[in-house]
PDB file of C-alpha atoms in Angstrom:
ATOM      1  CA  MET A   1     101.917  91.985 109.500  1.00  0.00           C
ATOM      2  CA  ARG A   2     104.248  94.252 111.433  1.00  0.00           C
ATOM      3  CA  LEU A   3     103.339  97.717 112.691  1.00  0.00           C
ATOM      4  CA  ALA A   4     105.432 100.639 113.908  1.00  0.00           C
ATOM      5  CA  LEU A   5     104.821 104.193 115.072  1.00  0.00           C
ATOM      6  CA  TYR A   6     107.241 106.608 113.468  1.00  0.00           C
ATOM      7  CA  TRP A   7     107.755 110.315 113.019  1.00  0.00           C
ATOM      8  CA  ALA A   8     107.933 111.084 109.306  1.00  0.00           C
ATOM      9  CA  PRO A   9     108.169 114.501 107.665  1.00  0.00           C
ATOM     10  CA  ASP A  10     104.927 115.885 106.310  1.00  0.00           C
ATOM     11  CA  PRO A  11     104.551 115.300 102.553  1.00  0.00           C
ATOM     12  CA  ALA A  12     104.713 119.081 102.020  1.00  0.00           C
ATOM     13  CA  ASP A  13     107.965 119.352 104.016  1.00  0.00           C
ATOM     14  CA  PRO A  14     110.989 119.627 101.665  1.00  0.00           C
ATOM     15  CA  LEU A  15     112.710 117.040 103.855  1.00  0.00           C
ATOM     16  CA  HIS A  16     110.182 114.422 102.750  1.00  0.00           C
ATOM     17  CA  ALA A  17     111.082 114.818  99.082  1.00  0.00           C
ATOM     18  CA  ARG A  18     114.836 115.184  99.566  1.00  0.00           C
ATOM     19  CA  GLY A  19     115.193 112.466 102.179  1.00  0.00           C
ATOM     20  CA  SER A  20     113.023 110.017 100.229  1.00  0.00           C
ATOM     21  CA  ALA A  21     115.065 110.643  97.076  1.00  0.00           C
ATOM     22  CA  TRP A  22     118.296 109.988  98.989  1.00  0.00           C
ATOM     23  CA  LEU A  23     116.904 106.633 100.161  1.00  0.00           C
ATOM     24  CA  GLY A  24     115.357 105.805  96.785  1.00  0.00           C
ATOM     25  CA  ARG A  25     111.762 105.227  97.884  1.00  0.00           C
ATOM     26  CA  ASP A  26     108.757 107.241  99.032  1.00  0.00           C
ATOM     27  CA  ALA A  27     107.138 105.518 102.021  1.00  0.00           C
ATOM     28  CA  GLU A  28     103.971 107.568 101.447  1.00  0.00           C
ATOM     29  CA  THR A  29     103.299 106.259  97.929  1.00  0.00           C
ATOM     30  CA  GLY A  30     105.632 103.267  97.694  1.00  0.00           C
ATOM     31  CA  ALA A  31     107.179 104.744  94.539  1.00  0.00           C
ATOM     32  CA  ALA A  32     110.812 104.054  93.689  1.00  0.00           C
ATOM     33  CA  LEU A  33     112.848 107.244  93.294  1.00  0.00           C
ATOM     34  CA  ALA A  34     116.055 108.047  91.435  1.00  0.00           C
ATOM     35  CA  GLN A  35     118.977 108.412  93.839  1.00  0.00           C
ATOM     36  CA  PRO A  36     121.929 110.781  93.463  1.00  0.00           C
ATOM     37  CA  ALA A  37     125.245 109.418  92.253  1.00  0.00           C
ATOM     38  CA  LEU A  38     128.063 108.738  94.714  1.00  0.00           C
ATOM     39  CA  PRO A  39     131.454 108.610  92.985  1.00  0.00           C
ATOM     40  CA  GLY A  40     133.033 105.216  93.548  1.00  0.00           C
ATOM     41  CA  LEU A  41     130.260 103.955  95.835  1.00  0.00           C
ATOM     42  CA  ASP A  42     126.977 102.086  95.414  1.00  0.00           C
ATOM     43  CA  ILE A  43     124.369 104.358  96.989  1.00  0.00           C
ATOM     44  CA  ALA A  44     121.648 101.735  96.566  1.00  0.00           C
ATOM     45  CA  ALA A  45     123.628  99.296  98.717  1.00  0.00           C
ATOM     46  CA  LEU A  46     124.542 101.953 101.295  1.00  0.00           C
ATOM     47  CA  THR A  47     120.879 102.848 101.792  1.00  0.00           C
ATOM     48  CA  ALA A  48     119.223  99.444 101.282  1.00  0.00           C
ATOM     49  CA  ASP A  49     118.177  98.807 104.888  1.00  0.00           C
ATOM     50  CA  ALA A  50     117.015 102.381 105.478  1.00  0.00           C
ATOM     51  CA  ARG A  51     115.100 102.334 102.177  1.00  0.00           C
ATOM     52  CA  GLY A  52     113.106  99.306 103.309  1.00  0.00           C
ATOM     53  CA  TYR A  53     111.957 101.052 106.464  1.00  0.00           C
ATOM     54  CA  GLY A  54     111.280 104.418 104.808  1.00  0.00           C
ATOM     55  CA  LEU A  55     112.316 107.913 105.883  1.00  0.00           C
ATOM     56  CA  HIS A  56     111.441 108.060 109.571  1.00  0.00           C
ATOM     57  CA  ALA A  57     112.454 108.331 113.198  1.00  0.00           C
ATOM     58  CA  THR A  58     111.359 105.384 115.331  1.00  0.00           C
ATOM     59  CA  LEU A  59     108.915 105.986 118.176  1.00  0.00           C
ATOM     60  CA  LYS A  60     107.377 102.529 118.722  1.00  0.00           C
ATOM     61  CA  PRO A  61     109.723  99.977 117.114  1.00  0.00           C
ATOM     62  CA  PRO A  62     108.286  97.496 114.599  1.00  0.00           C
ATOM     63  CA  PHE A  63     106.344  94.617 116.117  1.00  0.00           C
ATOM     64  CA  ARG A  64     104.210  91.736 114.941  1.00  0.00           C
ATOM     65  CA  LEU A  65     100.513  92.395 115.426  1.00  0.00           C
ATOM     66  CA  ARG A  66      98.639  90.502 118.112  1.00  0.00           C
ATOM     67  CA  GLY A  67      94.883  90.931 117.864  1.00  0.00           C
ATOM     68  CA  GLY A  68      92.907  93.018 115.431  1.00  0.00           C
ATOM     69  CA  TRP A  69      94.177  95.739 113.125  1.00  0.00           C
ATOM     70  CA  GLU A  70      91.198  98.003 113.833  1.00  0.00           C
ATOM     71  CA  GLU A  71      91.765  97.827 117.581  1.00  0.00           C
ATOM     72  CA  ALA A  72      95.451  98.704 117.202  1.00  0.00           C
ATOM     73  CA  LEU A  73      94.576 101.568 114.859  1.00  0.00           C
ATOM     74  CA  GLU A  74      92.015 102.911 117.316  1.00  0.00           C
ATOM     75  CA  ALA A  75      94.603 102.793 120.111  1.00  0.00           C
ATOM     76  CA  ALA A  76      97.029 104.769 117.950  1.00  0.00           C
ATOM     77  CA  ARG A  77      94.334 107.326 117.130  1.00  0.00           C
ATOM     78  CA  ALA A  78      93.460 107.700 120.811  1.00  0.00           C
ATOM     79  CA  LEU A  79      97.123 108.228 121.634  1.00  0.00           C
ATOM     80  CA  ALA A  80      97.489 110.951 119.002  1.00  0.00           C
ATOM     81  CA  ALA A  81      94.327 112.645 120.230  1.00  0.00           C
ATOM     82  CA  ARG A  82      95.794 113.174 123.706  1.00  0.00           C
ATOM     83  CA  LEU A  83      99.247 114.386 122.615  1.00  0.00           C
ATOM     84  CA  ALA A  84      99.976 118.024 121.805  1.00  0.00           C
ATOM     85  CA  PRO A  85     102.051 119.249 118.840  1.00  0.00           C
ATOM     86  CA  PHE A  86     105.464 120.753 119.575  1.00  0.00           C
ATOM     87  CA  ASP A  87     108.382 122.403 117.814  1.00  0.00           C
ATOM     88  CA  LEU A  88     111.189 120.185 116.572  1.00  0.00           C
ATOM     89  CA  PRO A  89     114.733 121.590 116.833  1.00  0.00           C
ATOM     90  CA  PRO A  90     116.700 121.982 113.606  1.00  0.00           C
ATOM     91  CA  LEU A  91     118.087 118.681 112.351  1.00  0.00           C
ATOM     92  CA  ALA A  92     121.562 117.944 110.998  1.00  0.00           C
ATOM     93  CA  VAL A  93     123.401 114.956 109.539  1.00  0.00           C
ATOM     94  CA  GLN A  94     125.490 113.305 112.244  1.00  0.00           C
ATOM     95  CA  ASP A  95     127.494 110.137 112.774  1.00  0.00           C
ATOM     96  CA  LEU A  96     125.559 107.771 115.043  1.00  0.00           C
ATOM     97  CA  ASP A  97     127.699 104.760 115.923  1.00  0.00           C
ATOM     98  CA  GLY A  98     128.972 104.574 112.348  1.00  0.00           C
ATOM     99  CA  PHE A  99     125.608 105.179 110.687  1.00  0.00           C
ATOM    100  CA  LEU A 100     124.692 108.569 109.224  1.00  0.00           C
ATOM    101  CA  ALA A 101     121.416 109.947 110.527  1.00  0.00           C
ATOM    102  CA  LEU A 102     119.523 113.170 111.013  1.00  0.00           C
ATOM    103  CA  ARG A 103     119.617 114.135 114.683  1.00  0.00           C
ATOM    104  CA  GLU A 104     118.237 117.068 116.637  1.00  0.00           C
ATOM    105  CA  THR A 105     120.720 119.898 117.230  1.00  0.00           C
ATOM    106  CA  ALA A 106     119.257 121.026 120.562  1.00  0.00           C
ATOM    107  CA  PRO A 107     117.594 119.241 123.491  1.00  0.00           C
ATOM    108  CA  CYS A 108     113.902 118.485 123.006  1.00  0.00           C
ATOM    109  CA  PRO A 109     112.298 116.785 126.031  1.00  0.00           C
ATOM    110  CA  SER A 110     108.983 116.569 124.182  1.00  0.00           C
ATOM    111  CA  LEU A 111     110.504 114.032 121.788  1.00  0.00           C
ATOM    112  CA  ARG A 112     111.250 111.646 124.626  1.00  0.00           C
ATOM    113  CA  VAL A 113     107.751 112.102 126.064  1.00  0.00           C
ATOM    114  CA  LEU A 114     106.299 111.286 122.647  1.00  0.00           C
ATOM    115  CA  ALA A 115     108.444 108.188 122.140  1.00  0.00           C
ATOM    116  CA  ASP A 116     107.724 106.845 125.635  1.00  0.00           C
ATOM    117  CA  ALA A 117     103.977 107.296 125.131  1.00  0.00           C
ATOM    118  CA  CYS A 118     104.092 105.482 121.789  1.00  0.00           C
ATOM    119  CA  VAL A 119     106.004 102.523 123.230  1.00  0.00           C
ATOM    120  CA  GLU A 120     103.456 102.068 125.993  1.00  0.00           C
ATOM    121  CA  ALA A 121     100.215 102.767 124.140  1.00  0.00           C
ATOM    122  CA  LEU A 122     100.491 100.071 121.468  1.00  0.00           C
ATOM    123  CA  ASP A 123     102.208  97.420 123.550  1.00  0.00           C
ATOM    124  CA  PRO A 124      98.992  95.452 124.241  1.00  0.00           C
ATOM    125  CA  TRP A 125      98.902  94.700 120.481  1.00  0.00           C
ATOM    126  CA  ARG A 126     102.551  93.571 120.275  1.00  0.00           C
ATOM    127  CA  ALA A 127     103.137  89.864 119.831  1.00  0.00           C
ATOM    128  CA  PRO A 128     106.209  88.675 121.780  1.00  0.00           C
ATOM    129  CA  PRO A 129     109.404  88.416 119.701  1.00  0.00           C
ATOM    130  CA  GLY A 130     110.520  84.960 118.658  1.00  0.00           C
ATOM    131  CA  GLU A 131     113.738  83.340 119.815  1.00  0.00           C
ATOM    132  CA  ASP A 132     115.473  84.156 116.532  1.00  0.00           C
ATOM    133  CA  GLU A 133     114.683  87.847 116.922  1.00  0.00           C
ATOM    134  CA  LEU A 134     115.834  87.882 120.544  1.00  0.00           C
ATOM    135  CA  ALA A 135     119.090  86.166 119.577  1.00  0.00           C
ATOM    136  CA  ARG A 136     119.666  88.690 116.783  1.00  0.00           C
ATOM    137  CA  ARG A 137     119.170  91.622 119.178  1.00  0.00           C
ATOM    138  CA  ARG A 138     121.549  90.093 121.702  1.00  0.00           C
ATOM    139  CA  ARG A 139     124.312  89.599 119.133  1.00  0.00           C
ATOM    140  CA  ALA A 140     124.832  93.369 119.183  1.00  0.00           C
ATOM    141  CA  GLY A 141     125.886  93.114 122.840  1.00  0.00           C
ATOM    142  CA  LEU A 142     123.372  94.412 125.372  1.00  0.00           C
ATOM    143  CA  GLY A 143     123.922  95.893 128.810  1.00  0.00           C
ATOM    144  CA  PRO A 144     121.775  94.795 131.777  1.00  0.00           C
ATOM    145  CA  ARG A 145     119.252  97.615 131.312  1.00  0.00           C
ATOM    146  CA  GLN A 146     118.951  96.955 127.572  1.00  0.00           C
ATOM    147  CA  GLU A 147     118.418  93.258 128.282  1.00  0.00           C
ATOM    148  CA  ALA A 148     115.625  94.143 130.705  1.00  0.00           C
ATOM    149  CA  LEU A 149     114.000  96.442 128.135  1.00  0.00           C
ATOM    150  CA  LEU A 150     114.215  93.734 125.487  1.00  0.00           C
ATOM    151  CA  ALA A 151     112.515  91.249 127.796  1.00  0.00           C
ATOM    152  CA  ARG A 152     109.711  93.641 128.772  1.00  0.00           C
ATOM    153  CA  TRP A 153     109.130  95.711 125.623  1.00  0.00           C
ATOM    154  CA  GLY A 154     110.575  93.568 122.832  1.00  0.00           C
ATOM    155  CA  TYR A 155     113.305  96.078 121.957  1.00  0.00           C
ATOM    156  CA  PRO A 156     116.435  97.213 123.835  1.00  0.00           C
ATOM    157  CA  HIS A 157     116.513 100.855 122.679  1.00  0.00           C
ATOM    158  CA  VAL A 158     113.430 102.382 124.272  1.00  0.00           C
ATOM    159  CA  PHE A 159     112.825 104.832 127.135  1.00  0.00           C
ATOM    160  CA  GLU A 160     116.165 106.120 128.452  1.00  0.00           C
ATOM    161  CA  GLU A 161     118.019 104.032 125.818  1.00  0.00           C
ATOM    162  CA  TRP A 162     116.119 105.714 122.947  1.00  0.00           C
ATOM    163  CA  ARG A 163     117.707 108.329 120.679  1.00  0.00           C
ATOM    164  CA  PHE A 164     115.886 110.307 118.023  1.00  0.00           C
ATOM    165  CA  HIS A 165     117.419 109.602 114.609  1.00  0.00           C
ATOM    166  CA  VAL A 166     116.381 109.457 110.963  1.00  0.00           C
ATOM    167  CA  THR A 167     118.644 106.797 109.467  1.00  0.00           C
ATOM    168  CA  LEU A 168     120.249 107.653 106.117  1.00  0.00           C
ATOM    169  CA  THR A 169     122.848 104.887 105.596  1.00  0.00           C
ATOM    170  CA  ARG A 170     124.079 101.550 106.830  1.00  0.00           C
ATOM    171  CA  ARG A 171     127.157 101.537 109.070  1.00  0.00           C
ATOM    172  CA  LEU A 172     129.970 103.050 107.009  1.00  0.00           C
ATOM    173  CA  SER A 173     133.599 102.078 106.781  1.00  0.00           C
ATOM    174  CA  PRO A 174     136.301 104.661 107.595  1.00  0.00           C
ATOM    175  CA  ALA A 175     136.927 105.061 103.858  1.00  0.00           C
ATOM    176  CA  GLU A 176     133.237 105.554 103.003  1.00  0.00           C
ATOM    177  CA  LYS A 177     132.344 108.168 105.585  1.00  0.00           C
ATOM    178  CA  PRO A 178     134.473 111.058 104.163  1.00  0.00           C
ATOM    179  CA  VAL A 179     132.678 110.574 100.818  1.00  0.00           C
ATOM    180  CA  VAL A 180     129.121 109.978 102.011  1.00  0.00           C
ATOM    181  CA  LEU A 181     128.878 112.548 104.822  1.00  0.00           C
ATOM    182  CA  PRO A 182     129.469 115.642 102.658  1.00  0.00           C
ATOM    183  CA  ALA A 183     127.418 114.128  99.823  1.00  0.00           C
ATOM    184  CA  VAL A 184     124.257 113.554 101.868  1.00  0.00           C
ATOM    185  CA  THR A 185     124.685 116.878 103.680  1.00  0.00           C
ATOM    186  CA  ALA A 186     124.863 118.709 100.349  1.00  0.00           C
ATOM    187  CA  PHE A 187     122.016 116.712  98.811  1.00  0.00           C
ATOM    188  CA  LEU A 188     119.623 117.462 101.680  1.00  0.00           C
ATOM    189  CA  GLY A 189     120.682 121.119 101.667  1.00  0.00           C
ATOM    190  CA  ASP A 190     118.853 123.386 104.096  1.00  0.00           C
ATOM    191  CA  ALA A 191     115.824 121.079 104.386  1.00  0.00           C
ATOM    192  CA  PRO A 192     116.880 119.425 107.694  1.00  0.00           C
ATOM    193  CA  ALA A 193     117.442 122.747 109.486  1.00  0.00           C
ATOM    194  CA  GLN A 194     114.159 124.355 108.462  1.00  0.00           C
ATOM    195  CA  PRO A 195     111.668 125.118 111.280  1.00  0.00           C
ATOM    196  CA  ARG A 196     109.010 122.438 111.686  1.00  0.00           C
ATOM    197  CA  ARG A 197     106.486 121.207 114.189  1.00  0.00           C
ATOM    198  CA  VAL A 198     105.736 117.635 115.152  1.00  0.00           C
ATOM    199  CA  GLU A 199     102.034 117.653 114.356  1.00  0.00           C
ATOM    200  CA  ALA A 200     101.399 113.976 113.638  1.00  0.00           C
ATOM    201  CA  ILE A 201     102.658 110.469 114.190  1.00  0.00           C
ATOM    202  CA  SER A 202     102.604 107.905 111.400  1.00  0.00           C
ATOM    203  CA  LEU A 203     101.492 104.307 111.616  1.00  0.00           C
ATOM    204  CA  PHE A 204     103.717 102.279 109.276  1.00  0.00           C
ATOM    205  CA  THR A 205     102.900  98.729 108.222  1.00  0.00           C
ATOM    206  CA  GLN A 206     104.883  95.885 106.707  1.00  0.00           C
ATOM    207  CA  ALA A 207     102.658  93.376 104.929  1.00  0.00           C
ATOM    208  CA  ALA A 208     105.086  90.429 105.058  1.00  0.00           C
ATOM    209  CA  PRO A 209     108.688  89.679 106.055  1.00  0.00           C
ATOM    210  CA  GLY A 210     111.060  91.498 103.726  1.00  0.00           C
ATOM    211  CA  ALA A 211     108.345  93.757 102.323  1.00  0.00           C
ATOM    212  CA  PRO A 212     108.916  97.532 102.498  1.00  0.00           C
ATOM    213  CA  PHE A 213     107.248  99.556 105.223  1.00  0.00           C
ATOM    214  CA  LEU A 214     104.524 101.941 104.067  1.00  0.00           C
ATOM    215  CA  ILE A 215     102.659 104.761 105.780  1.00  0.00           C
ATOM    216  CA  ALA A 216      99.186 103.418 106.511  1.00  0.00           C
ATOM    217  CA  GLN A 217      97.873 106.357 108.532  1.00  0.00           C
ATOM    218  CA  ARG A 218      99.120 109.799 109.536  1.00  0.00           C
ATOM    219  CA  LEU A 219      97.535 110.586 112.889  1.00  0.00           C
ATOM    220  CA  PRO A 220      97.305 114.289 113.846  1.00  0.00           C
ATOM    221  CA  LEU A 221      98.343 115.246 117.379  1.00  0.00           C
ATOM    222  CA  SER A 222      95.334 117.079 118.811  1.00  0.00           C
ATOM    223  CA  GLY A 223      95.838 117.098 122.576  1.00  0.00           C
TER     224      GLY A 223
END
């Protein structure tokens, strides 16, 4: 089993329905969803990786479980109980290193505080990454600080290397981006920019390699 702590829109948030439909799967229910058409492009292929992970922004990256599920769940609940809700800035579709993702449109220090706390709190239940996983991370080309983060936390993009993003596509080619960017922006409509609060974190689980991630628990922030 792999676990992850993510931010995911509340089921009542219009972004949950629209974003899940864009990806083609609801991570809350596991249901497959009809995707919009993209003239000349295969939207299922463009969103395949993101669909497997579900609509989310990473807080604690996926990790293999070491120890008991109940203990890890209790640690996540205790973390949520000491964190306070906060307002999330409006989101917008942006290009992130060739991927399209929802990003915040104004600084939000509370997001970084939340992500840092999630990385630390569940780390005692993270099994170390295998050599294959380490090699795969390093193929992307890591700087010295990212290499140090990978060695200590099992992932190179945490703490000061972390960026809030809700992934919507794979990396696009120069020909694909002018088609996909306006299409996803129009499909999501005003849902990303609507006011919302971060009131919970979600514990996602992956039952086996290659299986889709599902929301196992939504944990209210009550600090």
